XYZ file of C-alpha atoms in Angstrom:
574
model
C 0.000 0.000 0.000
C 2.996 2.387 0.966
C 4.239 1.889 -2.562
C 1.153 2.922 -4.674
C -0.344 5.681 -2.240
C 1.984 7.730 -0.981
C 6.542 7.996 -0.360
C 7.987 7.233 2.823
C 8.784 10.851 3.904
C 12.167 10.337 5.272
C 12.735 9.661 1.744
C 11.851 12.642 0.120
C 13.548 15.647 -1.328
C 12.804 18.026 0.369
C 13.109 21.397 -1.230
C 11.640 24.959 -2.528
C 9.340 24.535 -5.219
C 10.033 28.194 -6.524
C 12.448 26.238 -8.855
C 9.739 25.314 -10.681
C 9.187 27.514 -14.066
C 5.988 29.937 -13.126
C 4.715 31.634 -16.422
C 3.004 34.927 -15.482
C 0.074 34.570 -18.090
C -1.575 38.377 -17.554
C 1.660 39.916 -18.560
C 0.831 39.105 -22.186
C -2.960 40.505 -22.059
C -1.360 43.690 -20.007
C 0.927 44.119 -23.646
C -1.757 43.042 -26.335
C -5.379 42.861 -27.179
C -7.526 41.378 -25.320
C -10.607 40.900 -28.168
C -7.874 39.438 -29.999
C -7.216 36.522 -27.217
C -10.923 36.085 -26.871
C -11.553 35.417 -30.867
C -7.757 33.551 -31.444
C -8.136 30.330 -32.849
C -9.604 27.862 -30.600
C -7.899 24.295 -31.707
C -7.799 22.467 -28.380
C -5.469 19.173 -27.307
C -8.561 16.903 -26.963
C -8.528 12.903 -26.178
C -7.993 10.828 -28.608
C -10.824 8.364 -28.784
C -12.962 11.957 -28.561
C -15.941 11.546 -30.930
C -17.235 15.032 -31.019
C -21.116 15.136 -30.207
C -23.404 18.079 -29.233
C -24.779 18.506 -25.560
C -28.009 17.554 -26.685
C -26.856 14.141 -28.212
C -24.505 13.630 -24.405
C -27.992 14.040 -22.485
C -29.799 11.649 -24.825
C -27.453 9.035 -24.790
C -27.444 9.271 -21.091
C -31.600 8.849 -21.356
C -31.018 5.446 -22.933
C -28.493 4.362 -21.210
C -28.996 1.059 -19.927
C -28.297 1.754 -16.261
C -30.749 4.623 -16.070
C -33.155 2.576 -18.269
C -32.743 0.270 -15.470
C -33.240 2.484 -12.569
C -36.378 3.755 -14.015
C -37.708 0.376 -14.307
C -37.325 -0.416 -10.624
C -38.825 2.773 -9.432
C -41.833 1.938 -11.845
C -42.638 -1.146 -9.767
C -41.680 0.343 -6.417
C -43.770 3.122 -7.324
C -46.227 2.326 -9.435
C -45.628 5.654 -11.599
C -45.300 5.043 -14.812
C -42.532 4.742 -17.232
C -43.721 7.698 -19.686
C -44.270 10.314 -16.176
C -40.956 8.799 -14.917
C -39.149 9.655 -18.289
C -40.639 12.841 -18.089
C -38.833 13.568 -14.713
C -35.471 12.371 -15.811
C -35.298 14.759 -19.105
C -36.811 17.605 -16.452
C -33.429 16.667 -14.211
C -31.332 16.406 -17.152
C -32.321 20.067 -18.566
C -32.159 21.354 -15.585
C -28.142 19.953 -14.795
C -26.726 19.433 -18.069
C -24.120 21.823 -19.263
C -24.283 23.770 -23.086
C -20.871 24.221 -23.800
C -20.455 26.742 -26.733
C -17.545 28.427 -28.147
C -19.299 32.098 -28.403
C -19.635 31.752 -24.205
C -16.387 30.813 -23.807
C -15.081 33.515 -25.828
C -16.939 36.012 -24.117
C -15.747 35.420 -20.800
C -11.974 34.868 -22.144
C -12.669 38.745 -23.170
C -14.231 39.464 -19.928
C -12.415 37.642 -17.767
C -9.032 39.207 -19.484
C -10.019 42.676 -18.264
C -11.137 41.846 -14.812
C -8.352 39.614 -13.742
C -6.067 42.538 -15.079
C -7.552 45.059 -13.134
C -7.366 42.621 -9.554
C -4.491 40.646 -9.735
C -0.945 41.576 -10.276
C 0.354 38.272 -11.910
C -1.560 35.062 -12.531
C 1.488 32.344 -12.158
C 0.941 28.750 -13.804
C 3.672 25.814 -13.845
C 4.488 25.532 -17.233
C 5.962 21.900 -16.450
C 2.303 20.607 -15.334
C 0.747 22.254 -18.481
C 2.942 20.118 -20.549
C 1.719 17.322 -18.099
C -1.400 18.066 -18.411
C -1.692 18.564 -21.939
C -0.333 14.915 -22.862
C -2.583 13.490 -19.955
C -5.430 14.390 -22.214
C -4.642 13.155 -24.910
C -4.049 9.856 -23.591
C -7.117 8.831 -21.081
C -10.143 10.928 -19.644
C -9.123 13.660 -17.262
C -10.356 14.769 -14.049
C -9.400 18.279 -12.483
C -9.157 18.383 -8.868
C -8.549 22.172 -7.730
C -8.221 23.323 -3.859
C -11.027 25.559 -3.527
C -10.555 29.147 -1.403
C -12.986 31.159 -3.560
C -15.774 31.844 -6.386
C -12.865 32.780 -8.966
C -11.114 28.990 -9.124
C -13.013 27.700 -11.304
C -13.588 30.576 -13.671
C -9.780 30.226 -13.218
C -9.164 27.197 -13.902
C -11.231 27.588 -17.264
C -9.156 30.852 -18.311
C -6.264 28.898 -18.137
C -6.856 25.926 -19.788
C -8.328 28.196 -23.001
C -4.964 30.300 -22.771
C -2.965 27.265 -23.460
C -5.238 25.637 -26.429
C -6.206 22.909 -23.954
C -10.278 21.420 -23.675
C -12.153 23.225 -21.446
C -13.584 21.836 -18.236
C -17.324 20.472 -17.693
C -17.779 21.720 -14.078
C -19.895 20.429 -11.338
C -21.530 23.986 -9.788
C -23.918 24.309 -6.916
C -27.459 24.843 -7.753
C -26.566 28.046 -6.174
C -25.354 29.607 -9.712
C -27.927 28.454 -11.762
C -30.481 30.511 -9.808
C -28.545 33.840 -10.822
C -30.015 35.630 -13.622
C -27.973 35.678 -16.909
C -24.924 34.492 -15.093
C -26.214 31.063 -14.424
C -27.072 30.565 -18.050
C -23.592 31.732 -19.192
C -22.161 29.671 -16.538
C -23.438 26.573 -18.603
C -22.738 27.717 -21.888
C -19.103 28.179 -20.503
C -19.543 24.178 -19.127
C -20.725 24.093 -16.003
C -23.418 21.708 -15.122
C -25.288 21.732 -11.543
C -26.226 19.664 -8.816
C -28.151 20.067 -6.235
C -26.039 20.108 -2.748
C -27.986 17.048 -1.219
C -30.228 14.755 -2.923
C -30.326 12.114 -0.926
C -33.203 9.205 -1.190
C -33.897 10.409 -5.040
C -32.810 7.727 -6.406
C -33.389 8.948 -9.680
C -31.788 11.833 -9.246
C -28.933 10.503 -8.083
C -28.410 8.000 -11.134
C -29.101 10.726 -13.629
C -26.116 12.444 -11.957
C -24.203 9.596 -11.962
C -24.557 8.406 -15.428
C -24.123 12.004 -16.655
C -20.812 12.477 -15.145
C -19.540 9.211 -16.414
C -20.958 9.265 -19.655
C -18.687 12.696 -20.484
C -15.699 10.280 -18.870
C -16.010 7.374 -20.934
C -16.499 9.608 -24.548
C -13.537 11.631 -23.759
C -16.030 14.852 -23.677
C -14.101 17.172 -22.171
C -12.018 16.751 -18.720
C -14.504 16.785 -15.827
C -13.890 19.034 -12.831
C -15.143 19.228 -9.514
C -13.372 20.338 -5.819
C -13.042 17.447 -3.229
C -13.274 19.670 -0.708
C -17.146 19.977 -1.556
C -17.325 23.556 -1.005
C -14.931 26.483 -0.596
C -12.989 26.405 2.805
C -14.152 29.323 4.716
C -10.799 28.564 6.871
C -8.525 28.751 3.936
C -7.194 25.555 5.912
C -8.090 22.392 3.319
C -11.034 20.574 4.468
C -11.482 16.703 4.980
C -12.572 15.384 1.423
C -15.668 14.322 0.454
C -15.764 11.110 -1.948
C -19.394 11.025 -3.900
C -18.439 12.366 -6.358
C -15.035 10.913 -6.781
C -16.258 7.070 -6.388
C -18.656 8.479 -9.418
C -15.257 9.504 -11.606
C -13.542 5.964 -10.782
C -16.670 3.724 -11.701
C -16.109 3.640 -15.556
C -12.437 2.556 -14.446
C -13.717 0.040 -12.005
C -15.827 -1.751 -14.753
C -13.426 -1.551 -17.256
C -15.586 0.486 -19.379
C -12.002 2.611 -19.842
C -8.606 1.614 -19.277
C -7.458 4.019 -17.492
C -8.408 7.776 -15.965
C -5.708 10.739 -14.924
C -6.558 12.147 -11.649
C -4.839 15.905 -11.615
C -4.661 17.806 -8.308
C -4.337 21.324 -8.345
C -3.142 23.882 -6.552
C -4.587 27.564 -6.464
C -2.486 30.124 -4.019
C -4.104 33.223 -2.797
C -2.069 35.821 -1.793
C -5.280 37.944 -1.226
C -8.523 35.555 -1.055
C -11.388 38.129 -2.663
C -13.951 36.649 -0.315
C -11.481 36.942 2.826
C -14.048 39.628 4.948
C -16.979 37.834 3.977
C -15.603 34.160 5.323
C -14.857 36.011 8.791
C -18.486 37.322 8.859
C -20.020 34.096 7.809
C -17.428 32.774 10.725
C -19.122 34.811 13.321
C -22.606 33.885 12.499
C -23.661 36.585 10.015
C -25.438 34.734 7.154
C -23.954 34.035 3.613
C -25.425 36.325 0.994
C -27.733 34.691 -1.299
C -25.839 33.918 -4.776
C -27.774 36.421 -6.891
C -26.757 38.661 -10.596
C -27.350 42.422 -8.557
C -25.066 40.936 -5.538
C -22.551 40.422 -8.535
C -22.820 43.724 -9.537
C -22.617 45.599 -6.763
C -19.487 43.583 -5.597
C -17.432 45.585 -8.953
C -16.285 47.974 -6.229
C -13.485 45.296 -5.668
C -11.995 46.117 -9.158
C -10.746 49.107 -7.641
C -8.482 46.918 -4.563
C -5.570 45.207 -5.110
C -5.363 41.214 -4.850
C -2.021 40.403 -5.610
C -0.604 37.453 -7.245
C -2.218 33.907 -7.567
C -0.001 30.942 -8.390
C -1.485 27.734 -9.701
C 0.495 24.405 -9.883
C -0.708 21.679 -11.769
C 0.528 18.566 -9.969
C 1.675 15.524 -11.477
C -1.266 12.935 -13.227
C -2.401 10.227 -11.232
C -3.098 7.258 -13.023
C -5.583 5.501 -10.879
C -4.449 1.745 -13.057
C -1.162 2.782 -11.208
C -2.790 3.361 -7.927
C -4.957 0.678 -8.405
C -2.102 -2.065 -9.507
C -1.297 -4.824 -7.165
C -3.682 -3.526 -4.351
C -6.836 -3.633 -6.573
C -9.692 -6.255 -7.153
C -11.605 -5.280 -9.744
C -13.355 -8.671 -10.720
C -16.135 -8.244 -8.241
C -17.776 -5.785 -11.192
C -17.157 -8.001 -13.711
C -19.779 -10.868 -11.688
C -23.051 -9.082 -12.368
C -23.904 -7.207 -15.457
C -22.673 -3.261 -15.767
C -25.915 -1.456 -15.667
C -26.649 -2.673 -12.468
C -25.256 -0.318 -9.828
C -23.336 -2.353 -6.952
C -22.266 -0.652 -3.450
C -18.988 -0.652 -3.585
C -17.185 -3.365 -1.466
C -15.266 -1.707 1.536
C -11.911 -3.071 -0.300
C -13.133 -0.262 -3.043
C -14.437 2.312 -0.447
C -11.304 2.246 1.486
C -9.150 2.683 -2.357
C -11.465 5.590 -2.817
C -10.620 7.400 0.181
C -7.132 6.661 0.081
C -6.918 8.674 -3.452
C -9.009 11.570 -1.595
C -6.334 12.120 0.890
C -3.514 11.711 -1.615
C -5.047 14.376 -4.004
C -5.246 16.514 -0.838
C -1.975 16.014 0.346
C -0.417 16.973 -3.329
C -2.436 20.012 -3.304
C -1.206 20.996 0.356
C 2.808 20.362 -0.631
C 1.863 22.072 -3.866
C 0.683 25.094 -2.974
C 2.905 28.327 -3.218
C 2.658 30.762 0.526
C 3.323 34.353 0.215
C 5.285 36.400 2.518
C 2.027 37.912 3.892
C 1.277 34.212 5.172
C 4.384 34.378 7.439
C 3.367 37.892 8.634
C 0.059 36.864 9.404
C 1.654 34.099 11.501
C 3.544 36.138 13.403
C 1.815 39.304 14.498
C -1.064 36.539 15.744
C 1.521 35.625 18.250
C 2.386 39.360 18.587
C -0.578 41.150 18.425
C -2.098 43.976 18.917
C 1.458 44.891 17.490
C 4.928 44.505 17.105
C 8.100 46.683 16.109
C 8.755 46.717 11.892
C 12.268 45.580 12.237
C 11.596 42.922 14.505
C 8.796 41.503 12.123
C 10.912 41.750 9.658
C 13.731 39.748 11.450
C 11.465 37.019 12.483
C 9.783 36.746 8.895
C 13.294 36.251 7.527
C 13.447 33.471 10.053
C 10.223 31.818 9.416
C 11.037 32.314 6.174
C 14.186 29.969 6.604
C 12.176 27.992 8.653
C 9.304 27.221 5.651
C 12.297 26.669 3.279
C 13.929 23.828 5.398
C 10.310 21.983 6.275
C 9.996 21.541 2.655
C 7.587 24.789 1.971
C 7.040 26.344 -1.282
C 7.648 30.159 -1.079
C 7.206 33.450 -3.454
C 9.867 35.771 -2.026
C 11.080 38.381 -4.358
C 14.828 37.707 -5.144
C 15.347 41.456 -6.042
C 13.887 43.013 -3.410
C 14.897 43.544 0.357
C 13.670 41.838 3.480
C 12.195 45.069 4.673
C 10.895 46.084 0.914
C 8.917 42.532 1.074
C 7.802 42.912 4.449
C 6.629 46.323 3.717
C 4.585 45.643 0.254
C 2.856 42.387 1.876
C 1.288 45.193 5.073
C 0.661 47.667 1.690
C -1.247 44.952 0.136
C -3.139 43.746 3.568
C -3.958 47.376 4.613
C -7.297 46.158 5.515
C -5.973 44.017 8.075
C -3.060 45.684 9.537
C -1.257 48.801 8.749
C 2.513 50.364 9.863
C 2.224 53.484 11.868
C 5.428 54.692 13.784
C 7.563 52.213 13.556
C 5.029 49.397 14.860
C 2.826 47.117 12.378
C -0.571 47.260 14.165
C -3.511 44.448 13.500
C -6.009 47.027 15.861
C -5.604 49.604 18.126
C -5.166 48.636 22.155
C -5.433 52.154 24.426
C -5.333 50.991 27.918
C -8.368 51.760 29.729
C -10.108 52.030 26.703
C -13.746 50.389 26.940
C -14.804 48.671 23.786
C -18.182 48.796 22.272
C -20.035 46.135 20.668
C -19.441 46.640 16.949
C -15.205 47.461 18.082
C -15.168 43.683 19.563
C -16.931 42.215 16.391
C -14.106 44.408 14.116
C -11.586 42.978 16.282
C -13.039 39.519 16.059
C -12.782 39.592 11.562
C -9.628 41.024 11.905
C -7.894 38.214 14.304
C -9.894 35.674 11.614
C -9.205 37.093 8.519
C -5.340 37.040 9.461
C -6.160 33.229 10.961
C -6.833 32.394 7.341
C -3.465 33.558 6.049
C -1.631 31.697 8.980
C -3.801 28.530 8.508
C -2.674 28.496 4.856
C 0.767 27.128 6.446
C -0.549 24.980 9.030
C -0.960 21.376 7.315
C 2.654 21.733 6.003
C 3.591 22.788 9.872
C 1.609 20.317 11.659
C 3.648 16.786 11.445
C 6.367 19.137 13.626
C 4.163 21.270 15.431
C 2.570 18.010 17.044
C 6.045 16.509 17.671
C 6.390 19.681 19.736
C 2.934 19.647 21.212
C 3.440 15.239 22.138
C 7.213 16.197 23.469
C 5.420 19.175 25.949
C 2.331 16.918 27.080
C 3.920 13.232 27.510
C 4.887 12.146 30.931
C 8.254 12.022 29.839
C 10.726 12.275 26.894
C 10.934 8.520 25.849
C 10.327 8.107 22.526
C 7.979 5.550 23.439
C 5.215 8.120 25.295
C 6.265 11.062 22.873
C 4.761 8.691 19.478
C 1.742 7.678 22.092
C 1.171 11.142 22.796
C 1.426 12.168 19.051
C -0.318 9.522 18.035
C -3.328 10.295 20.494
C -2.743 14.203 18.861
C -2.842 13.134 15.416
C -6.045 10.954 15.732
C -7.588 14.365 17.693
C -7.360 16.105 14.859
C -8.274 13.787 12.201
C -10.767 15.791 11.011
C -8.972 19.342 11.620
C -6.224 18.742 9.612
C -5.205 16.365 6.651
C -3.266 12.907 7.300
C -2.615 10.229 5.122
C -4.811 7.132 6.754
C -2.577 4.686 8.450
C 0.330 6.770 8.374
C 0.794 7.734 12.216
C 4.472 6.411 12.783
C 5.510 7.675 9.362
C 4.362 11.112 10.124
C 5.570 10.777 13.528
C 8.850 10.177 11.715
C 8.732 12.795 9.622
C 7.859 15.180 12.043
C 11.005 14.360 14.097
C 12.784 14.258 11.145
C 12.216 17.648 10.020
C 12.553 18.983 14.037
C 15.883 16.794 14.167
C 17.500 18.391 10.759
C 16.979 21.894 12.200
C 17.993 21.073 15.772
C 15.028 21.640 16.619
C 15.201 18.178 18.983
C 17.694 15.873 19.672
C 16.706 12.147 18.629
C 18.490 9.036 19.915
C 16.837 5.282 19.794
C 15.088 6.031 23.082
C 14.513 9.556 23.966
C 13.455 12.730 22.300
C 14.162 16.188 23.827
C 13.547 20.094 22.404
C 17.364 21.120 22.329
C 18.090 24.436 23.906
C 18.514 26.373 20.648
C 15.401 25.086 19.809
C 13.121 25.985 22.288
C 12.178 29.103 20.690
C 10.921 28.035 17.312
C 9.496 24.909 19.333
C 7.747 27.904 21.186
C 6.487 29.591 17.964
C 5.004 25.805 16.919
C 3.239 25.384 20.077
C 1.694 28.752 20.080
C 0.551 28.323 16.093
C -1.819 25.176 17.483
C -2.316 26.046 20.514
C -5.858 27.835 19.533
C -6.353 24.420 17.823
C -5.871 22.329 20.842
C -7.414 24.718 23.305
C -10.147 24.290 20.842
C -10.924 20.298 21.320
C -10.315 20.617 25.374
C -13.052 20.166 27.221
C -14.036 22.793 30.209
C -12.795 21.488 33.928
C -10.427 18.952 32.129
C -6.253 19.826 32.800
C-alpha cells in the first residue's frame, strides 16, 4: 500500500518549489489585445478516442443508457408511476443539470475575464511543467481536475487557463446556487458548467441521472470533468477533509473496465489575497452568507478598484488511478453481475477511494505556493495587537528559513529587500493591519479604553481574517508542530510516550487537519525528522528532547496550534 499511495517521507527531497518555471500569463494581455485573445483560434489538445457530439446528443445518450433505463424500471414497480411520467422527470433533471458548452460563451468570458483579472491581480502564475503534463494526460485517457477551492474565482480560473494554453475546457460540477442567478447562471453553462443540487439524498433517480451524466462525459472523452473534493470552498482557507461522492462516481467507468485508465490531476490555487477573505470572517461569526444572486454580482465591482495580488497555480503531477490501483486492486467483483446494475462498492473499493481523496489533498497541500504575507500573518497573531517593523521583519526572515527547510514552497522576491517585502505584503493587507510609527498594528489597544459592541466584532474579523493567512501554512507545519505539542504533554521524553502522545494528537485532529490514513508512525517520523535536521530536537533510539537552541521556534510551533488544541479541550479537564 505504501508503494502505490503515498513515499515514505524520510525519503523525500525536500526542497523549494520556486524552482519550478511559473509563467506569469496576464503579462501578455497587459501588452496586447484582449478581443484578440478572446476570438484567437480555438484548436484544443482533446482525447484521442474523442468523438465530437453536441450537448443535446450527451444528455440523450445518457436517457437510454442502460443503467438509467434500469433504474427507471425499478422505481416503476416500487412506485407504481409510470414509465412515460418517470421519463418525463429524468429529461426535467437532465435540462435542468446538463451543461451547453459553446464556443461564443467561452469567448466572451476569455474577453471578460481578461479585463477583470487585469484590473485585480498583479500576476496570474501557472507551472508551465504541469501544463505540458497536463496537456499529454489528455490526450491519452479521460481527465479529471481536482482544484483546492478558497474562492468563487477557481473555477472561472481554472477555465481561463486551460483556453490560454489551447487545452479542452472543463465540464464543471456547480452548486445549484449559480444556476439561480439571472444571466450568469445561463452563461455559466454555456461556458460548461453543469449543476447539482447540494444534497439529494433518497432520489434515487436523481442521483443516477447524476451519476450516469458524469460518467458518460468520462467514458467519450467529452471534455475533462472538474469538480473540488473539498465539496465547497474552505471558509478557513485551511483544506477541508474530502468528500468522496463524487469521486467514487469519476472511478466507476475505471472500475468496470468500461475505460482503461483515468488521470486524476490535483491542483493547486495560491491566494495571496482571497477576494472573499471579509466575507468568510463574517459568515465565521454567524452573520449569514449572501444569497448567490446577478445584482449581488454587480454591486461587488467595487473590488476592481483593490488590489489582490498574485495567484499561483500548480498543476501537480497525473495520477493514473491503473497505477494506484495495480497490485492492491480487485476489480473482478464488477465483472460478476452485469454493468448497468449499480453495486455498493465493497469496503476493499471504499477504502481505495478514500485513500486517493487524501492523496489528491496532500499533493495540493505540498503544492501550494505561501506568500510572505502568510508568514506575517503568523507572526503578528503571536504578537498582536502589534509589534516593532524591524523585529517583524527579522522574524519573517526566520520563518522564512524555517518554511524553506520543512519543505515549503515560497514566493519571495529575489530582487527586493527583506524590509521592501515585508513592507509591500502590510501595503497589500492594509485592511488588516497597517505600519504606523515604527510598529505594524492588527487594531488599536489604548489601555483603559472600553470597547463597544461593533469594536469587539471588528476585532473579532480582523484576528480571523489574518487566521486564514496563517492557517494556509498549518498542514505543512503540523507533522512538527505536534512533535512539539506530544514532546510538551507526555509524561516524559521517551520516545515511546512522545509517538503515544502524538499519536493520540494526530487521531484528535483527524478531522482538523489532513493525514494520510494509516500513516501515524511515518508522520511521527517525519515530524522528528524535520525537528531533528533543524535542531530543533535531539533524537536518539530512546529519547526525544527540544534542544536548547530550539526551544524558541518549538515555542512559535506550540503557540501556532495552541488555539487548535485549546479548541478540542473540554471545560474542567487539565
Amino acid at each position: 500500500m505504501a508503494g502505490a499511495m503515498g513515499t515514505p517521507y524520510l525519503q523525500r527531497k525536500f526542497r523549494s518549489k520556486k524552482r519550478e518555471v511559473f509563467e506569469d500569463i496576464l503579462e501578455e494581455r497587459r501588452q496586447s489585445s484582449d478581443l484578440r485573445y478572446a476570438m484567437k483560434c480555438f484548436s484544443p489538445v482533446i482525447y484521442k478516442s474523442f468523438i465530437p457530439c453536441k450537448p443535446s446528443a450527451l444528455k440523450a445518450m445518457v436517457l437510454e443508457s442502460d443503467q438509467l433505463q434500469y433504474v427507471m424500471r425499478q422505481i416503476n414497480l416500487e412506485s407504481g408511476e409510470s414509465l412515460d411520467v418517470i421519463q418525463d422527470q429524468a429529461t426535467e433533471i437532465l435540462d435542468e443539470m446538463g451543461q451547453n458548452l459553446t464556443l461564443a460563451a467561452i469567448r466572451m468570458f476569455a474577453l471578460t475575464l481578461s479585463k477583470i483579472f487585469k484590473r485585480l491581480f498583479q500576476k496570474v502564475c501557472v507551472n508551465e511543467e504541469g501544463i505540458q503534463r497536463l496537456a499529454q494526460a489528455i490526450q491519452e485517457h479521460p481527465v479529471v481536475l481536482l482544484p483546492s477551492h478558497r474562492s468563487y474565482i477557481d473555477f472561472l480560473m481554472m477555465s481561463y487557463i486551460l483556453y490560454t494554453y489551447d487545452l479542452a475546457l472543463p465540464v464543471i460540477a456547480a452548486g445549484m446556487d449559480f444556476m439561480g442567478m439571472k444571466i450568469v447562471g445561463e452563461l455559466l453553462r454555456m461556458s460548461g458548467a453543469f449543476f447539482m443540487r447540494r444534497t439529494f439524498r433518497g432520489n434515487k433517480l436523481y442521483w443516477a441521472i447524476f451519476a450516469e451524466y458524469v460518467k458518460t462525459m468520462l467514458r467519450n472523452g467529452y471534455a475533462p470533468v472538474e469538480f473540488f473534493v473539498e465539496g465547497q470552498r474552505s471558509r478557513t482557507c485551511k483544506t477541508l477533509t474530502p468528500k468522496f461522492g463524487l469521486l467514487s462516481v469519476v472511478m466507476e467507468p475505471f472500475f468496470k473496465g468500461e475505460v482503461f485508465d483515468t488521470y486524476l490531476v490535483p491542483v493547486s490555487i495560491s491566494y495571496e489575497r482571497v477576494l472573499e477573505e471579509s466575507l468568510y470572517a463574517y459568515e465565521l461569526l454567524g452573520v449569514p452568507k449572501p444569497k448567490e444572486s446577478t445584482s449581488g454580482l454587480i454591486k461587488a465591482r467595487k473590488i476592481l478598484s483593490d488590489d489582490f495580488g498574485s495567484i499561483h497555480v500548480f498543476f501537480g503531477k497525473p495520477m493514473s488511478l491503473r497505477s494506484l490501483a495495480s497490485g492492491r486492486l480487485n476489480r473482478s467483483q464488477y465483472n460478476l453481475v452485469p454493468r448497468h446494475l449499480s453495486q455498493r462498492p465493497s469496503e476493499e473499493i471504499q477504502k481505495f477511494i478514500s485513500d486517493v481523496a487524501y492523496k489528491v489533498e496532500l499533493q495540493q497541500i505540498a503544492n501550494m505556493v505561501l506568500s510572505p504575507g502568510v508568514l506575517i500573518a503568523a507572526i503578528l497573531l503571536q504578537n498582536f495587537p502589534s509589534l516593532n517593523f524591524s523585529l517583524l521583519v527579522d522574524k519573517t526572515i526566520w520563518l522564512k528559513e524555517l518554511t524553506e527547510a520543512f519543505g515549503g514552497c515560497l514566493e519571495w522576491p529575489d530582487n527586493m529587500s527583506a524590509s521592501k517585502v515585508v513592507r509591500a505584503s502590510i501595503d497589500l493587507h492594509s485592511n488588516i493591519m497597517k505600519l504606523a510609527d515604527g510598529e505594524v498594528i492588527l487594531f488599536e489597544n489604548k489601555p483603559n479604553d472600553i470597547l463597544t459592541e461593533d469594536q469587539v466584532f471588528i476585532r473579532a474579523v480582523t484576528l480571523l481574517m489574518c487566521a486564514s493567512y496563517r492557517n494556509q501554512m498549518v498542514n505543512m507545519y503540523v507533522r512538527p508542530a505536534l512533535v512539539v505539542l506530544a514532546c510538551k504533554m507526555a509524561s516524559s521524553s521517551s520516545r515511546d510516550d512522545v509517538s503515544s502522545t502524538f499519536s493520540f494528537l494526530r487521531n484528535l485532529f483527524s478531522k482538523e487537519f489532513i493525514f494520510f490514513p494509516g500513516f501515524e508512525e511515518k508522520d511521527f517520523e517525519e515530524g522528528s525528522f524535520l525537528l531533528s535536521k533543524c535542531d530543533i530536537v535531539h533524537l536518539t533510539p530512546l529519547e526525544i528532547v527540544i534542544t536548547k537552541n530550539g526551544e524558541g521556534t518549538a515555542m512559535f510551533l506550540f503557540k501556532m496550534f495552541q488555539p487548535f488544541l485549546e479548541g478540542y479541550q473540554c471545560p474542567g479537564i487539565t
